[in-house]
Amino acid sequence: MTEELMLNGCLRNNATSQEALYSHFSPKMLGICYRFAKNREDAEDMLQEGFIKVFTQIHQYRNEGALEGWIRRIVVHTCINILKKNKKFSDSVDITNANSIRIREEMIPSIIQAKQVVECIRSLPLGYKTVLNLYAIEGYSHKEIALMLDIEESTSRSQYTRAKAMLEEILIRKKIIQKPKKKIKFYGAVSPS
Amino acid sequence: MDNDFYTGEFEQLLKEKTDLFRMFPSKRVWHSIYNNLHPSRRWPSVIMSLLLMSSLSFIGYLNTGGNNSNGHTTLAITKNPNAINNQETAENKNIFFSARKTQKQTIVNYNTSFADVITNETDFLTYTIVKNNRPNYIYNTTAVKEFAKLVSNKNTEQNSSKNFEQAVDTYIKSNKNFADIAVTNKRQYAKNKKRRSQIINSNELSTVNIESSLITTTDKIVSTKVENSNFDLNDISKEDKNTIAKIDIIEDKNRLKNEEKVWIENYALQNKLAGKKWKQHLAFQIYVTPAVNYRKLTTESRGSTTAFATADINNVISQKPGFGIEAGASINYAFANRMQLKTGLQLNYTNYNIDADQTNHPIITTILLNDPNTGYSYSAARTSTTSNVFNSGALQPVTLHNRTYQISLPIALAYKLSSENNVDWFVGISAQPTYVFGGNAHLISTDLKSYVSDPSSISTWNLNFGFETYMNFKMRSYNLQVGPQVRYQVYSTYRKYLALIEKPYAVGLKFGLTKGF
């Protein structure tokens, strides 16, 4: 079934088209939810709520841009809304002292490639990983993130900086990336005038 | 993964890698979405509700009684469809097992060591469960074989079986494929450790007949090494440890073929204990409803021309609403995103007040009854000590209480109308089969001048319907419900032979406290 057919069917509230659309996009969207969620079950709850919004608001889709991008934004916003309901989340994004946070080695799984990167992101503290997900992966600006999470823009920036540093450390430790080599500056000989 | 690809474009790297990541949701998600989008197609009928009730009861029975829903032990020992194949494969290749004693002795040792291990080593339990249930292609991975070879070569003299278990444990921890599964099972194990210990200590385990064909290869390694008591974790040389590490790295690269990835991901989800899945949908509720009781009186007489039969019965009695209370406990089952089914036990106290005067001596009077054979009404003689002439001045005023004490079995449906932040708005209906186990009734006499006390006239069985709407406030680990409730009694309080019909109803404010399992 083509995307257009699925879309038209969904606009008519056709269950077959809805299922086709869901089957097509749900694996990727669940991957997104999983990055935000505490565990798989929470991720599935986020996915469920996200797709209900997708189907109930699909008439608002204006064919401007890819359908996947539109669905993705709804799913991300749903994840954020669900996270914001959790009190722990509001505590997490206000953390100012990053030095007090330590990642335990056993928290970092070593399943390879994409999943490994995702799991490393998930091992970050809640506030960090949320900002990192939104900024680095979903492409939201710090201003947008600040609005979404009800925090200051500067907080979003500092959270991201710390999250990035922490994630880099984890990825290096897991040998997924290597430490960047310091650039060697070459100084030319000064010719006598 | 190429280690040399660090380009400085950190965000680009993250985006590329995470965009490749896919997970397949369980069917439950689509079913929930479908039910939410098309509620009319799945709107529960009475039959569906009854079916759910029956299923719930059955599952509740299974989870509490004789079954072993936490039965990792049983699972590990008896449910092993792959074990025979695994064993055959391993034996053919002569890789793992070289028993020095008789098979019988091996089984006995295995049984002893296994019981000890599952009592003390949660990771080993997890490993055993995982191993016994995984498909052959995973079982036959290089890492497992190589590790087994390594272990079987370590035949030094000293050391205890415990060290071997530790070695196995270490290997499990190093094998991150089991990480997700281990976490799930370990948590569950911790909760049910007591229960498991009981099982182990009981005859349940000892009477399990472990067939030699069901002992999987790695289990045999355990039993053999326990038997020989010749393995020590420290005996693994640095070189060997490096070998294990290398194997793991190679395995990491080769392991995650598609079918394996799917299996690993789905295993943790599908092998969660059934009880846990149900627990997510179940909640326990206690509630109390202070209520004001009202009633409506009518008469049903045939062929009678008495004052009782002809007057407006509600106007000739000086009556006042009374204070009642309902309290109970229920199990709530969320069978859809917005729907809950509830059932439990409820105690009701109903009360209605009548103003009267106490007479100085008993008076002979009559009440109107209906003959079930002919259908005609007739007056039956009774004695009375209270007069309907209220506040006459000559007699002592007194308040009569029409009370009932009831126990009921409410079966209720609740529907979530809306949800905002931490507050949900529900509406609900309930049917409450009720057993009346006590109370008192003061019946107006045929001439409307006296009251006759007759507790035996109260009908034993009745049916109530309830309607409620309430706000659900989500707190840390509890949910608080507050909202108005109306409860209406379908049948008359009194037995059919009485010409007087009373239909009480109560309006109250319900306070409930819910906690998940």
XYZ file of N, CA and C in Angstrom, chain A residues 13-15 18-19 22 26-28 30-32 34-35 40-41 44-45 47-49 51-52 55-56 72 85 87 106 108-119 121 132 135-139 160 164 167-168 171 174-180, chain B residues 1-6 8 10-15 17-30 32-34 36-38 41 174 176-177 179-180 187 252-256 264-266 269 272 276-277 280 337 419-422 474 476:
360
model
N -10.752 7.060 8.371
C -10.778 6.235 9.585
C -10.868 4.748 9.268
N -10.215 4.373 8.163
C -10.218 2.979 7.728
C -9.177 2.192 8.519
N -9.641 1.129 9.187
C -8.773 0.384 10.098
C -7.612 -0.289 9.371
N -5.032 2.235 8.612
C -4.375 2.643 9.857
C -3.349 1.597 10.280
N -3.732 0.348 10.140
C -2.802 -0.707 10.534
C -1.577 -0.721 9.618
N 0.604 2.131 10.580
C 1.233 1.797 11.862
C 2.377 0.798 11.647
N 5.881 2.148 12.757
C 6.042 1.880 14.185
C 7.446 1.409 14.606
N 8.159 0.575 13.797
C 9.488 0.148 14.267
C 10.429 1.334 14.503
N 10.423 2.265 13.557
C 11.315 3.412 13.708
C 10.854 4.306 14.864
N 9.154 3.439 17.458
C 9.426 2.805 18.752
C 10.890 2.990 19.137
N 11.761 2.965 18.136
C 13.177 3.232 18.390
C 13.375 4.619 18.976
N 12.606 5.573 18.471
C 12.691 6.947 18.995
C 12.176 6.983 20.433
N 12.039 4.667 22.498
C 12.927 3.903 23.374
C 14.083 4.767 23.872
N 14.521 5.691 23.030
C 15.618 6.572 23.451
C 15.183 7.503 24.581
N 11.372 -0.631 27.808
C 10.623 -0.934 26.593
C 9.126 -0.725 26.777
N 8.631 -1.082 27.930
C 7.194 -0.947 28.165
C 6.763 0.509 28.133
N 6.649 1.585 24.617
C 5.449 1.133 23.905
C 4.243 1.977 24.290
N 4.176 2.378 25.544
C 3.080 3.268 25.956
C 3.164 4.602 25.230
N 4.591 5.093 22.349
C 4.256 4.824 20.943
C 2.746 4.760 20.760
N 2.099 4.068 21.677
C 0.637 3.916 21.593
C -0.059 5.277 21.639
N 0.340 6.075 22.594
C -0.286 7.390 22.727
C 0.040 8.265 21.520
N 0.667 7.298 18.405
C -0.072 6.902 17.206
C -1.564 7.224 17.319
N -2.088 7.185 18.521
C -3.489 7.605 18.682
C -3.620 9.077 18.267
N -3.392 9.340 14.437
C -4.611 8.968 13.717
C -5.756 9.955 13.964
N -5.794 10.504 15.168
C -6.899 11.437 15.449
C -6.621 12.829 14.866
N 6.896 11.755 13.223
C 8.019 11.776 14.161
C 7.880 12.926 15.154
N 5.101 14.643 32.719
C 4.153 14.259 33.774
C 4.878 13.623 34.961
N 7.442 13.452 37.817
C 8.105 14.446 38.647
C 9.634 14.327 38.560
N 28.423 -0.981 34.674
C 27.520 -2.094 34.348
C 26.225 -1.618 33.718
N 26.118 0.193 31.175
C 26.320 0.376 29.742
C 26.365 -0.973 29.050
N 25.399 -1.317 28.292
C 25.431 -2.587 27.594
C 26.372 -2.532 26.388
N 26.706 -3.684 25.886
C 27.644 -3.676 24.771
C 27.072 -4.399 23.562
N 25.851 -4.081 23.235
C 25.269 -4.623 22.015
C 25.707 -3.703 20.883
N 26.047 -4.310 19.790
C 26.827 -3.544 18.821
C 26.016 -2.557 18.014
N 26.754 -1.723 17.320
C 26.289 -0.782 16.320
C 25.178 0.139 16.821
N 24.107 0.268 16.007
C 23.091 1.286 16.320
C 22.536 1.093 17.714
N 22.254 -0.139 18.059
C 21.669 -0.388 19.363
C 22.643 0.016 20.468
N 23.925 -0.209 20.208
C 24.911 0.140 21.222
C 24.928 1.643 21.465
N 24.869 2.386 20.383
C 24.847 3.847 20.525
C 23.584 4.265 21.279
N 22.466 3.670 20.878
C 21.193 4.009 21.534
C 21.260 3.678 23.024
N 21.801 2.515 23.324
C 21.864 2.125 24.733
C 22.785 3.053 25.524
N 23.218 6.201 24.877
C 22.424 7.420 25.090
C 21.446 7.190 26.244
N 19.731 15.865 24.866
C 20.601 15.372 23.794
C 19.791 14.782 22.644
N 18.137 17.747 20.755
C 19.021 18.668 20.042
C 19.829 17.944 18.963
N 20.532 16.905 19.383
C 21.485 16.278 18.471
C 20.810 15.380 17.448
N 19.726 14.727 17.845
C 19.136 13.726 16.952
C 17.860 14.233 16.293
N 17.009 14.860 17.076
C 15.738 15.315 16.492
C 15.860 16.695 15.847
N 16.934 17.388 16.130
C 17.202 18.630 15.422
C 16.445 19.849 15.930
N 23.007 20.134 27.433
C 23.496 19.460 26.230
C 25.015 19.308 26.273
N 26.719 15.782 26.197
C 27.627 15.434 25.100
C 28.956 14.933 25.642
N 28.459 11.516 27.161
C 28.248 10.484 26.145
C 29.546 10.184 25.400
N 30.301 11.230 25.103
C 31.600 11.020 24.444
C 32.486 10.115 25.282
N 31.207 6.589 25.006
C 31.483 5.983 23.694
C 32.963 5.663 23.529
N 33.654 2.671 25.622
C 33.129 1.468 24.968
C 33.821 1.189 23.636
N 34.783 2.032 23.305
C 35.562 1.883 22.062
C 34.688 1.987 20.813
N 33.654 2.757 20.922
C 32.835 3.005 19.739
C 33.444 4.152 18.936
N 33.980 5.100 19.647
C 34.735 6.158 18.981
C 36.101 6.259 19.651
N 36.975 6.943 18.990
C 38.304 7.133 19.570
C 38.453 8.580 20.007
N 39.349 8.749 20.955
C 39.624 10.105 21.402
C 40.131 10.931 20.234
N 39.627 12.137 20.078
C 40.159 12.975 18.989
C 41.609 13.345 19.278
N 32.105 -2.362 14.337
C 32.028 -0.934 14.035
C 33.447 -0.391 13.884
N 33.584 0.403 12.921
C 34.904 0.958 12.672
C 35.274 1.926 13.783
N 36.415 1.701 14.352
C 36.824 2.557 15.454
C 37.433 3.875 14.988
N 37.648 3.969 13.719
C 38.396 5.136 13.251
C 37.504 6.200 12.629
N 36.247 6.125 12.885
C 35.385 7.038 12.146
C 35.077 8.335 12.880
N 35.733 8.539 13.996
C 35.478 9.771 14.727
C 35.868 10.954 13.854
N 34.580 14.211 14.475
C 34.310 15.492 15.124
C 32.873 15.914 14.953
N 29.966 15.088 15.928
C 29.369 14.203 16.936
C 27.869 14.025 16.703
N 27.205 15.137 16.473
C 25.760 15.080 16.278
C 25.404 14.256 15.043
N 26.224 14.426 13.998
C 25.981 13.684 12.762
C 26.102 12.184 13.012
N 27.118 11.831 13.778
C 27.325 10.419 14.112
C 26.123 9.855 14.867
N 25.687 10.611 15.861
C 24.560 10.125 16.664
C 23.312 9.969 15.803
N 23.071 10.948 14.972
C 21.862 10.917 14.151
C 21.883 9.725 13.196
N 23.554 6.937 13.429
C 23.448 5.640 14.094
C 22.058 5.394 14.674
N 21.509 6.423 15.274
C 20.196 6.212 15.905
C 19.087 6.060 14.869
N 19.276 6.684 13.696
C 18.250 6.537 12.654
C 18.177 5.108 12.123
N 19.240 4.374 12.319
C 19.232 2.981 11.859
C 18.515 2.055 12.838
N 18.292 2.584 13.999
C 17.769 1.723 15.073
C 16.269 1.488 14.912
N 15.885 0.252 14.954
C 14.465 -0.123 14.823
C 14.100 -1.077 15.953
N 12.864 -0.977 16.407
C 12.331 -1.955 17.368
C 10.936 -2.331 16.931
N 10.584 -3.562 17.140
C 9.249 -3.997 16.720
C 8.321 -4.062 17.933
N 7.272 -3.264 17.893
C 6.364 -3.240 19.056
C 5.561 -4.524 19.170
N 5.116 -4.812 20.358
C 4.285 -5.996 20.557
C 2.882 -5.741 20.020
N 2.139 -6.820 19.819
C 0.786 -6.696 19.257
C -0.135 -5.903 20.170
N 0.172 -5.948 21.447
C -0.661 -5.240 22.419
C -0.831 -3.773 22.052
N 0.252 -3.172 21.528
C 0.208 -1.742 21.228
C -0.830 -1.462 20.148
N -0.775 -2.249 19.075
C -1.735 -2.014 18.004
C -3.161 -2.295 18.483
N -4.371 -1.911 21.413
C -4.816 -0.781 22.243
C -5.170 0.420 21.373
N -4.341 0.665 20.361
C -4.630 1.787 19.455
C -5.951 1.542 18.734
N -6.104 0.324 18.243
C -7.322 -0.025 17.506
C -8.554 0.156 18.393
N -8.885 2.024 20.867
C -9.091 3.444 21.152
C -9.713 4.161 19.963
N -9.306 3.767 18.778
C -9.810 4.448 17.581
C -11.191 3.961 17.175
N -11.466 2.712 17.468
C -12.754 2.128 17.051
C -13.457 1.507 18.251
N -16.596 -0.877 17.842
C -16.468 -2.272 17.396
C -16.102 -3.193 18.539
N 29.669 -11.381 31.579
C 30.439 -10.876 30.455
C 29.667 -11.016 29.147
N 26.903 -10.026 27.377
C 25.898 -8.966 27.518
C 24.610 -9.252 26.747
N 24.641 -10.296 25.970
C 23.386 -10.633 25.271
C 22.251 -10.897 26.236
N 21.831 -9.382 29.054
C 21.683 -8.286 30.018
C 20.222 -7.939 30.299
N 19.492 -7.682 29.216
C 18.090 -7.276 29.405
C 17.298 -8.372 30.098
N 15.151 -9.248 38.900
C 14.212 -8.493 39.738
C 13.071 -9.380 40.198
N 30.343 -10.584 19.309
C 29.563 -9.353 19.168
C 29.387 -8.987 17.709
N 30.443 -9.197 16.954
C 30.373 -8.807 15.560
C 29.515 -9.762 14.734
N 29.580 -11.029 15.117
C 28.896 -12.021 14.280
C 27.524 -12.408 14.800
N 27.309 -12.096 16.042
C 26.165 -12.680 16.723
C 24.820 -12.161 16.249
N 24.774 -10.854 16.118
C 23.463 -10.254 15.950
C 22.951 -10.333 14.520
N 16.341 -11.990 20.725
C 16.810 -11.376 21.968
C 15.842 -10.302 22.427
N 15.431 -9.479 21.490
C 14.517 -8.393 21.859
C 13.178 -8.928 22.357
N 12.699 -9.925 21.639
C 11.364 -10.427 21.996
C 11.387 -11.296 23.234
N 10.519 -9.556 26.440
C 9.113 -9.155 26.499
C 8.206 -10.366 26.697
N 8.447 -12.428 30.161
C 8.096 -11.868 31.464
C 7.010 -12.753 32.052
N 3.177 -10.814 36.076
C 3.619 -9.438 36.007
C 2.793 -8.674 34.974
N 2.520 -9.323 33.840
C 1.722 -8.672 32.813
C 0.357 -8.305 33.363
N 0.182 -5.349 35.834
C 0.196 -3.990 35.307
C -1.217 -3.470 35.079
N -7.649 0.932 27.264
C -6.974 2.163 27.656
C -7.844 3.027 28.553
N -8.374 12.938 30.573
C -7.177 12.837 31.395
C -6.335 14.078 31.158
N -6.020 14.750 32.221
C -5.237 15.982 32.109
C -4.216 15.986 33.232
N -2.969 16.118 32.878
C -1.885 16.071 33.862
C -2.033 14.841 34.749
N -2.226 15.049 36.026
C -2.324 13.896 36.918
C -3.744 13.662 37.401
N -3.743 11.210 40.558
C -2.579 10.321 40.614
C -1.571 10.892 41.599
N 1.872 9.642 44.291
C 3.139 8.937 44.070
C 2.922 7.454 43.751
